[in-house]
Amino acid sequence: MRSLSRPCWLYSPGLVPYDVAWQWQRSLVADRRQHPDHHDVLLLLQHPPVYTLGQGASMEFVKAELQQQGVPLVRIERGGEVTYHCPGQLVGYPILNLQHHTPDLHWYLRQLEEVIIQAIAPLGLEGHRIEGLTGVWVEGRKVAAIGIKVSRWITMHGFALNICPDLHGFQHIVPCGITDRPVGSLAEWLPDIQYSLVEQQVKQAFSQIFHVELWPTDTLPLLPVPLPPA
């Protein structure tokens, strides 16, 4: 096993509007295109309620009543179908140069799944994969969604782990376009679960899986990168 020698900035700012975090990601990716040797970054945060659609996502998985909810619906450049973010869900955005890891998209997706599986194992929860699908399930309920964008081997977007969110927002969509497998949260098995504890376990698992040393920071060097049209 390699030593945990590659540095990775860790930024955990709490609750962040989706468009702000999206801008951060685009800025960090643009910087690493210009400077491929700059350190990796892991953003760990929460979002106010928001729905996001992957680049090629179909509106057939968005139910009509969503228009009356007043919750933003944003089309972004990741893969995958529609999903929902809200407080109580831990969202992770790794900005990694896979040239410094393993330049393989399938490997990267499986590693993100493994981070979640290892993070929840100490809680007594057994996360598993489902062949042909991306994400992590516990007892048949999907607790973590994954959607990524990789350009020139630099990653953005990432994973969303349902720790203790209000799941009602998922009722207005067909999450990830999967009709026969319900969404779940860790709080369904562990009602007294502590968000901060799970966040810490995700940090530890990420560090081990990707062989990085996380360096907490209160600031990020950001470039002015305009958002694309929604």
Short mmCIF file of C-alpha atoms in Angstrom, two decimals:
data_model
loop_
_atom_site.label_atom_id
_atom_site.label_comp_id
_atom_site.label_asym_id
_atom_site.label_seq_id
_atom_site.Cartn_x
_atom_site.Cartn_y
_atom_site.Cartn_z
CA MET A 1 0.00 0.00 0.00
CA ARG A 2 1.27 3.45 -0.88
CA SER A 3 1.95 5.95 1.88
CA LEU A 4 -0.53 8.79 2.39
CA SER A 5 1.83 11.29 0.83
CA ARG A 6 -0.15 13.26 -1.75
CA PRO A 7 -1.63 16.44 -0.23
CA CYS A 8 -5.31 17.23 -0.70
CA TRP A 9 -6.90 20.46 0.52
CA LEU A 10 -10.05 19.90 2.58
CA TYR A 11 -12.68 22.66 2.62
CA SER A 12 -15.79 22.13 4.79
CA PRO A 13 -17.76 25.40 4.81
CA GLY A 14 -21.14 24.03 5.98
CA LEU A 15 -24.33 25.03 4.14
CA VAL A 16 -23.55 26.51 0.71
CA PRO A 17 -25.95 27.53 -2.11
CA TYR A 18 -25.61 25.18 -5.05
CA ASP A 19 -24.59 27.82 -7.58
CA VAL A 20 -21.79 29.04 -5.29
CA ALA A 21 -20.31 25.55 -4.88
CA TRP A 22 -20.67 24.96 -8.62
CA GLN A 23 -18.67 28.13 -9.27
CA TRP A 24 -15.99 26.96 -6.83
CA GLN A 25 -15.66 23.66 -8.65
CA ARG A 26 -15.36 25.25 -12.06
CA SER A 27 -12.73 27.64 -10.77
CA LEU A 28 -10.69 24.89 -9.16
CA VAL A 29 -10.89 22.73 -12.28
CA ALA A 30 -9.82 25.64 -14.51
CA ASP A 31 -6.85 26.28 -12.23
CA ARG A 32 -5.75 22.65 -12.40
CA ARG A 33 -5.99 22.63 -16.18
CA GLN A 34 -3.47 25.45 -16.18
CA HIS A 35 -1.41 24.01 -13.31
CA PRO A 36 -1.76 20.19 -13.31
CA ASP A 37 0.56 19.82 -10.32
CA HIS A 38 -1.57 21.92 -7.98
CA HIS A 39 -2.89 19.97 -4.98
CA ASP A 40 -6.12 18.02 -5.10
CA VAL A 41 -9.14 19.44 -3.27
CA LEU A 42 -12.07 17.84 -1.44
CA LEU A 43 -15.12 20.01 -0.80
CA LEU A 44 -17.45 18.60 1.88
CA LEU A 45 -20.65 20.57 2.41
CA GLN A 46 -24.43 20.70 2.46
CA HIS A 47 -26.86 22.46 0.12
CA PRO A 48 -30.19 24.18 0.65
CA PRO A 49 -32.95 22.31 -1.25
CA VAL A 50 -32.10 22.01 -4.95
CA TYR A 51 -32.68 19.57 -7.81
CA THR A 52 -29.95 18.92 -10.36
CA LEU A 53 -30.12 17.28 -13.76
CA GLY A 54 -27.17 15.62 -15.47
CA GLN A 55 -26.08 16.89 -18.86
CA GLY A 56 -28.12 14.33 -20.77
CA ALA A 57 -30.82 13.79 -18.14
CA SER A 58 -34.43 13.33 -19.21
CA MET A 59 -37.25 15.51 -17.90
CA GLU A 60 -39.48 12.43 -17.84
CA PHE A 61 -38.04 11.69 -14.39
CA VAL A 62 -39.20 15.08 -13.05
CA LYS A 63 -42.82 14.98 -11.86
CA ALA A 64 -45.20 17.77 -12.80
CA GLU A 65 -45.83 18.92 -9.22
CA LEU A 66 -42.18 19.93 -8.87
CA GLN A 67 -43.01 23.19 -10.65
CA GLN A 68 -45.14 24.24 -7.65
CA GLN A 69 -42.46 23.56 -5.05
CA GLY A 70 -40.38 26.66 -5.62
CA VAL A 71 -37.15 24.65 -5.41
CA PRO A 72 -34.46 25.39 -8.04
CA LEU A 73 -33.91 22.88 -10.85
CA VAL A 74 -30.44 23.16 -12.37
CA ARG A 75 -28.98 21.34 -15.37
CA ILE A 76 -25.26 20.74 -14.89
CA GLU A 77 -22.40 19.01 -16.71
CA ARG A 78 -22.20 15.79 -14.66
CA GLY A 79 -23.44 12.44 -15.87
CA GLY A 80 -26.59 10.80 -14.56
CA GLU A 81 -30.24 11.71 -14.18
CA VAL A 82 -32.08 13.97 -11.73
CA THR A 83 -31.27 14.04 -8.01
CA TYR A 84 -32.08 16.11 -4.94
CA HIS A 85 -29.87 17.88 -2.40
CA CYS A 86 -30.92 19.28 0.96
CA PRO A 87 -29.56 19.81 4.50
CA GLY A 88 -28.66 16.60 6.31
CA GLN A 89 -27.05 15.22 3.17
CA LEU A 90 -23.25 15.20 3.01
CA VAL A 91 -22.12 16.28 -0.45
CA GLY A 92 -18.55 15.64 -1.55
CA TYR A 93 -16.89 17.29 -4.53
CA PRO A 94 -13.39 15.89 -5.14
CA ILE A 95 -11.27 17.95 -7.52
CA LEU A 96 -8.64 15.36 -8.37
CA ASN A 97 -6.15 15.06 -11.19
CA LEU A 98 -6.52 11.36 -11.98
CA GLN A 99 -3.15 11.42 -13.73
CA HIS A 100 -1.74 11.43 -10.19
CA HIS A 101 -3.98 8.52 -9.18
CA THR A 102 -5.40 6.10 -11.78
CA PRO A 103 -6.66 7.62 -15.07
CA ASP A 104 -9.71 5.38 -15.39
CA LEU A 105 -13.32 6.54 -14.96
CA HIS A 106 -14.68 3.16 -13.85
CA TRP A 107 -11.92 2.88 -11.27
CA TYR A 108 -12.79 6.35 -9.98
CA LEU A 109 -16.50 5.59 -9.63
CA ARG A 110 -15.78 2.36 -7.77
CA GLN A 111 -13.38 4.22 -5.45
CA LEU A 112 -16.05 6.80 -4.59
CA GLU A 113 -18.46 3.97 -3.78
CA GLU A 114 -15.79 2.34 -1.63
CA VAL A 115 -15.34 5.57 0.35
CA ILE A 116 -19.01 5.45 1.34
CA ILE A 117 -18.97 1.71 2.04
CA GLN A 118 -15.98 2.02 4.34
CA ALA A 119 -17.28 5.19 6.00
CA ILE A 120 -20.57 3.64 7.12
CA ALA A 121 -19.16 0.22 8.08
CA PRO A 122 -18.13 1.36 11.61
CA LEU A 123 -21.79 2.29 12.18
CA GLY A 124 -22.77 -1.32 11.68
CA LEU A 125 -24.25 -0.60 8.24
CA GLU A 126 -23.27 -2.76 5.29
CA GLY A 127 -23.18 -0.75 2.10
CA HIS A 128 -23.30 -2.62 -1.19
CA ARG A 129 -23.20 -2.02 -4.91
CA ILE A 130 -25.75 -3.14 -7.49
CA GLU A 131 -24.35 -4.44 -10.76
CA GLY A 132 -24.92 -2.07 -13.64
CA LEU A 133 -25.79 0.89 -11.38
CA THR A 134 -23.69 3.55 -9.66
CA GLY A 135 -24.11 4.37 -5.98
CA VAL A 136 -24.32 2.66 -2.59
CA TRP A 137 -27.30 0.83 -1.11
CA VAL A 138 -28.12 -0.43 2.39
CA GLU A 139 -30.71 -3.20 2.59
CA GLY A 140 -31.98 -2.28 -0.88
CA ARG A 141 -32.33 1.46 -0.19
CA LYS A 142 -30.04 3.88 -1.98
CA VAL A 143 -28.17 6.00 0.57
CA ALA A 144 -25.52 7.53 -1.69
CA ALA A 145 -25.75 8.89 -5.23
CA ILE A 146 -22.72 9.53 -7.42
CA GLY A 147 -22.43 11.68 -10.52
CA ILE A 148 -19.19 12.99 -11.96
CA LYS A 149 -17.62 15.04 -14.72
CA VAL A 150 -14.04 14.38 -15.80
CA SER A 151 -12.19 16.59 -18.27
CA ARG A 152 -8.50 16.13 -19.07
CA TRP A 153 -8.55 13.67 -16.17
CA ILE A 154 -9.58 16.39 -13.69
CA THR A 155 -12.71 15.51 -11.75
CA MET A 156 -15.65 17.56 -10.51
CA HIS A 157 -19.05 16.89 -8.97
CA GLY A 158 -19.02 13.70 -6.88
CA PHE A 159 -21.19 12.01 -4.24
CA ALA A 160 -24.14 12.76 -1.97
CA LEU A 161 -24.62 10.66 1.18
CA ASN A 162 -28.01 10.81 2.89
CA ILE A 163 -27.21 10.99 6.60
CA CYS A 164 -30.30 12.60 8.14
CA PRO A 165 -32.10 14.63 5.43
CA ASP A 166 -35.82 15.15 4.93
CA LEU A 167 -36.44 12.67 2.12
CA HIS A 168 -39.79 14.14 1.07
CA GLY A 169 -38.11 16.15 -1.70
CA PHE A 170 -37.29 12.91 -3.50
CA GLN A 171 -41.02 12.27 -3.98
CA HIS A 172 -41.16 14.84 -6.79
CA ILE A 173 -38.63 13.02 -8.98
CA VAL A 174 -37.57 9.55 -10.02
CA PRO A 175 -34.16 9.70 -8.33
CA CYS A 176 -31.34 8.87 -10.76
CA GLY A 177 -34.01 7.49 -13.11
CA ILE A 178 -34.32 4.31 -11.01
CA THR A 179 -37.97 3.38 -10.58
CA ASP A 180 -37.78 0.20 -8.52
CA ARG A 181 -35.25 0.96 -5.78
CA PRO A 182 -36.19 3.50 -3.07
CA VAL A 183 -33.99 6.20 -1.58
CA GLY A 184 -32.99 5.85 2.06
CA SER A 185 -30.99 7.66 4.71
CA LEU A 186 -28.70 6.42 7.46
CA ALA A 187 -31.06 7.88 10.07
CA GLU A 188 -33.64 5.24 9.14
CA TRP A 189 -31.40 2.62 10.74
CA LEU A 190 -29.75 4.92 13.30
CA PRO A 191 -32.24 7.60 14.45
CA ASP A 192 -29.68 9.28 16.73
CA ILE A 193 -26.96 9.42 14.10
CA GLN A 194 -24.58 12.38 14.31
CA TYR A 195 -23.85 14.15 11.04
CA SER A 196 -20.42 15.27 12.25
CA LEU A 197 -19.40 11.70 13.08
CA VAL A 198 -20.27 10.43 9.61
CA GLU A 199 -18.50 13.39 8.02
CA GLN A 200 -15.36 12.51 9.96
CA GLN A 201 -15.57 8.88 8.85
CA VAL A 202 -15.97 9.96 5.23
CA LYS A 203 -12.81 12.07 5.56
CA GLN A 204 -10.88 9.12 6.95
CA ALA A 205 -12.15 6.73 4.28
CA PHE A 206 -11.42 9.21 1.48
CA SER A 207 -7.88 9.66 2.75
CA GLN A 208 -7.27 5.93 2.85
CA ILE A 209 -8.93 5.03 -0.44
CA PHE A 210 -7.23 7.76 -2.48
CA HIS A 211 -3.93 7.67 -0.57
CA VAL A 212 -3.97 11.37 0.28
CA GLU A 213 -3.31 13.46 3.35
CA LEU A 214 -6.15 15.91 3.94
CA TRP A 215 -5.06 19.46 4.74
CA PRO A 216 -7.97 21.49 6.21
CA THR A 217 -8.20 25.06 4.93
CA ASP A 218 -10.49 28.03 5.60
CA THR A 219 -9.97 29.58 2.17
CA LEU A 220 -9.73 28.45 -1.44
CA PRO A 221 -7.81 30.15 -4.26
CA LEU A 222 -10.51 30.70 -6.85
CA LEU A 223 -10.42 32.00 -10.41
CA PRO A 224 -13.31 34.01 -11.90
CA VAL A 225 -15.01 31.45 -14.14
CA PRO A 226 -18.49 32.35 -15.52
CA LEU A 227 -21.28 29.84 -15.02
CA PRO A 228 -22.83 28.29 -18.11
CA PRO A 229 -26.53 28.92 -18.84
CA ALA A 230 -28.81 26.84 -16.62
#
